[in-house]
Short mmCIF file of C-alpha atoms and ligand atoms in Angstrom, two decimals:
data_model
loop_
_atom_site.label_atom_id
_atom_site.label_comp_id
_atom_site.label_asym_id
_atom_site.label_seq_id
_atom_site.Cartn_x
_atom_site.Cartn_y
_atom_site.Cartn_z
CA MET A 1 -55.77 163.01 43.56
CA ASN A 2 -53.44 162.77 40.36
CA ALA A 3 -55.97 164.17 38.05
CA PRO A 4 -54.08 163.79 34.45
CA LEU A 5 -53.36 160.01 35.34
CA LEU A 6 -56.58 159.04 36.22
CA LYS A 7 -57.77 160.80 33.14
CA GLU A 8 -55.40 159.36 30.88
CA SER A 9 -56.00 155.66 32.32
CA PHE A 10 -59.95 156.25 32.07
CA GLU A 11 -59.63 157.65 28.37
CA LEU A 12 -57.91 154.40 27.43
CA ILE A 13 -60.49 152.06 28.49
CA ALA A 14 -63.41 154.70 27.26
CA PRO A 15 -63.89 153.02 24.13
CA GLN A 16 -64.49 149.66 25.69
CA LYS A 17 -66.50 150.87 28.85
CA GLU A 18 -69.30 148.51 28.66
CA ALA A 19 -66.83 145.33 28.49
CA PHE A 20 -64.84 146.81 31.21
CA ALA A 21 -67.68 147.36 33.45
CA ARG A 22 -68.93 143.81 32.51
CA GLN A 23 -65.89 142.13 33.17
CA PHE A 24 -65.26 144.24 36.47
CA TYR A 25 -68.51 142.87 38.05
CA GLU A 26 -67.75 139.38 36.66
CA ARG A 27 -64.22 139.71 38.42
CA LEU A 28 -65.72 140.95 41.50
CA PHE A 29 -68.20 138.24 41.75
CA THR A 30 -65.96 135.19 40.88
CA THR A 31 -62.95 136.38 43.05
CA TYR A 32 -65.38 137.83 46.09
CA PRO A 33 -68.43 135.72 45.93
CA GLN A 34 -69.63 137.38 49.17
CA THR A 35 -70.26 140.48 47.34
CA ARG A 36 -72.82 138.79 44.74
CA PRO A 37 -76.06 138.61 47.04
CA LEU A 38 -75.88 142.45 47.58
CA PHE A 39 -76.70 142.74 43.86
CA ALA A 40 -79.28 139.87 43.90
CA SER A 41 -82.00 142.24 42.59
CA THR A 42 -80.00 144.60 40.71
CA ASP A 43 -80.23 145.16 36.88
CA MET A 44 -76.71 144.62 36.24
CA ARG A 45 -76.58 146.59 32.74
CA ARG A 46 -78.07 149.65 34.41
CA GLN A 47 -75.45 149.14 37.14
CA GLU A 48 -72.65 148.86 34.82
CA SER A 49 -73.26 152.33 33.19
CA ALA A 50 -74.16 153.97 36.57
CA LEU A 51 -70.51 152.66 37.78
CA MET A 52 -68.83 153.99 34.58
CA ALA A 53 -70.76 157.17 34.90
CA THR A 54 -69.87 157.91 38.44
CA LEU A 55 -66.09 156.97 37.74
CA ALA A 56 -66.15 159.49 34.86
CA ALA A 57 -67.79 162.40 37.10
CA VAL A 58 -65.35 161.74 39.79
CA VAL A 59 -62.25 161.85 37.35
CA ALA A 60 -63.81 164.98 35.51
CA GLY A 61 -64.78 166.49 39.34
CA VAL A 62 -61.00 165.83 40.46
CA GLU A 63 -59.53 167.51 37.22
CA ARG A 64 -62.04 170.74 37.70
CA GLY A 65 -60.91 170.81 41.35
CA GLU A 66 -64.28 170.44 42.50
CA ASN A 67 -65.10 169.53 46.06
CA LEU A 68 -66.54 165.87 45.80
CA VAL A 69 -66.96 165.36 49.49
CA PRO A 70 -70.84 166.13 49.51
CA VAL A 71 -71.48 163.99 46.46
CA LEU A 72 -69.23 161.07 47.94
CA ARG A 73 -70.91 161.33 51.29
CA LYS A 74 -74.48 160.91 49.75
CA LEU A 75 -73.11 158.08 47.71
CA GLY A 76 -71.89 156.36 50.81
CA GLU A 77 -75.11 156.86 52.66
CA ARG A 78 -76.95 155.13 49.87
CA HIS A 79 -74.41 152.30 49.85
CA TYR A 80 -74.92 151.78 53.64
CA ARG A 81 -78.52 151.42 52.93
CA TYR A 82 -77.61 148.79 50.19
CA GLY A 83 -76.06 146.86 52.70
CA VAL A 84 -72.47 147.67 51.69
CA GLN A 85 -69.88 146.94 54.73
CA PRO A 86 -66.43 149.04 55.18
CA GLU A 87 -64.52 145.75 54.55
CA HIS A 88 -66.23 145.41 50.95
CA TYR A 89 -64.58 148.53 49.53
CA PRO A 90 -60.96 147.12 49.38
CA LEU A 91 -62.49 144.30 47.22
CA VAL A 92 -64.15 146.63 44.90
CA GLY A 93 -60.81 148.51 44.67
CA GLN A 94 -58.69 145.32 44.18
CA ALA A 95 -61.21 144.24 41.28
CA LEU A 96 -61.14 147.62 39.74
CA LEU A 97 -57.38 147.58 39.71
CA ALA A 98 -57.08 143.93 38.41
CA THR A 99 -59.55 145.06 35.53
CA PHE A 100 -57.69 147.73 34.56
CA SER A 101 -54.23 145.69 34.32
CA ASP A 102 -56.48 143.07 32.15
CA PHE A 103 -57.80 145.87 29.65
CA LEU A 104 -54.62 147.92 29.58
CA GLY A 105 -51.62 145.52 30.10
CA PRO A 106 -48.21 147.43 30.29
CA ARG A 107 -50.23 150.70 29.19
CA PHE A 108 -51.71 150.55 32.91
CA THR A 109 -48.24 152.08 34.51
CA PRO A 110 -47.25 151.87 37.96
CA ALA A 111 -47.88 155.35 38.33
CA MET A 112 -51.34 155.14 37.02
CA GLN A 113 -51.83 152.43 39.67
CA ASP A 114 -50.78 154.53 42.37
CA ALA A 115 -53.13 157.27 41.08
CA TRP A 116 -56.15 154.81 41.48
CA VAL A 117 -55.05 153.40 44.79
CA GLN A 118 -54.91 156.90 46.06
CA ALA A 119 -58.20 158.02 44.24
CA PHE A 120 -59.98 154.82 45.37
CA GLU A 121 -58.82 155.41 49.15
CA VAL A 122 -60.11 159.14 49.19
CA ILE A 123 -63.27 157.82 47.71
CA SER A 124 -63.97 154.94 49.68
CA SER A 125 -62.83 156.68 52.92
CA GLN A 126 -65.52 159.43 52.40
CA MET A 127 -68.12 156.77 51.46
CA ILE A 128 -67.41 154.65 54.50
CA ALA A 129 -67.71 157.73 56.91
CA ALA A 130 -70.81 158.46 55.63
CA GLY A 131 -72.14 155.13 56.72
CA GLU A 132 -70.99 155.15 60.01
CA PRO A 133 -73.53 155.56 62.94
C1 LIG B 201 -65.66 153.57 44.34
C2 LIG B 201 -66.72 153.13 45.00
C3 LIG B 201 -67.84 153.04 44.35
C4 LIG B 201 -68.74 153.70 43.60
C5 LIG B 201 -68.07 154.90 42.81
C6 LIG B 201 -69.92 153.20 43.37
C7 LIG B 201 -70.75 153.59 42.26
C8 LIG B 201 -72.31 153.17 42.56
C9 LIG B 201 -73.52 153.69 41.70
C10 LIG B 201 -73.31 154.89 41.17
C11 LIG B 201 -74.54 153.02 42.16
C12 LIG B 201 -75.79 153.55 41.62
C13 LIG B 201 -77.03 153.72 42.47
C14 LIG B 201 -76.40 154.92 43.48
O1 LIG B 201 -76.10 155.74 42.92
O2 LIG B 201 -77.02 154.87 44.64
C15 LIG B 201 -74.00 151.90 42.84
C16 LIG B 201 -74.83 150.96 43.43
C17 LIG B 201 -74.56 149.96 44.28
N1 LIG B 201 -73.30 149.68 44.77
FE1 LIG B 201 -71.85 150.94 44.52
N2 LIG B 201 -70.21 152.08 44.37
C18 LIG B 201 -69.03 151.87 45.08
C19 LIG B 201 -68.64 150.79 45.88
C20 LIG B 201 -69.23 149.77 46.01
C21 LIG B 201 -69.07 148.44 47.15
C22 LIG B 201 -67.68 148.71 47.82
C23 LIG B 201 -70.12 147.69 47.00
C24 LIG B 201 -70.03 146.26 47.77
C25 LIG B 201 -69.47 145.44 47.16
C26 LIG B 201 -71.06 148.42 46.10
C27 LIG B 201 -72.16 147.79 45.81
C28 LIG B 201 -73.23 148.46 45.18
C29 LIG B 201 -74.88 147.80 45.26
C30 LIG B 201 -75.39 146.80 45.91
C31 LIG B 201 -75.60 148.73 44.85
C32 LIG B 201 -76.92 148.90 44.69
C33 LIG B 201 -77.55 148.16 43.28
C34 LIG B 201 -79.24 148.41 43.17
O3 LIG B 201 -79.48 149.30 43.00
O4 LIG B 201 -79.63 147.21 43.18
N3 LIG B 201 -70.82 149.65 45.52
N4 LIG B 201 -73.01 152.02 43.25
#
């Protein structure tokens, strides 16, 4: 994973992270309404900070060269229990990238986009594998 580019883009949104998370879920639910029922009984304010904290932890972990596989597998097992299906992952990835573009405009460079596409691919493939029977 491209740690410097992930970190740089994440730091650019960090001052607005609450607004970023809120807009991400809004976009996810309006673009892909099929994801909304999964969060029917979720406290969205807590969920928003959980998402941002996890993304920050992944970026920091990549930067330190940590092995994120065990953490991602556990996260994936929990998501399987929440009812998350493999086909939901690309929707979340797409909404995440679109939210970065909304917030950063041209500061979200094609290289940063690639870095997030790749990172999301690694993260989601580990999470999905953990939920497979
Ligand atoms: C990069 C991938 C993802 C990350 C980093 C992530 C992160 C998180 C975190 C940190 C939580 C808090 C609870 C926990 O740690 O178990 C959570 C809960 C949840 N996530 Fe995700 N998630 C991802 C992908 C998805 C996808 C693809 C969906 C489906 C649309 C999804 C739906 C949910 C739901 C339904 C919950 C449970 C909310 C509740 O507690 O009521 N997540 N996620």
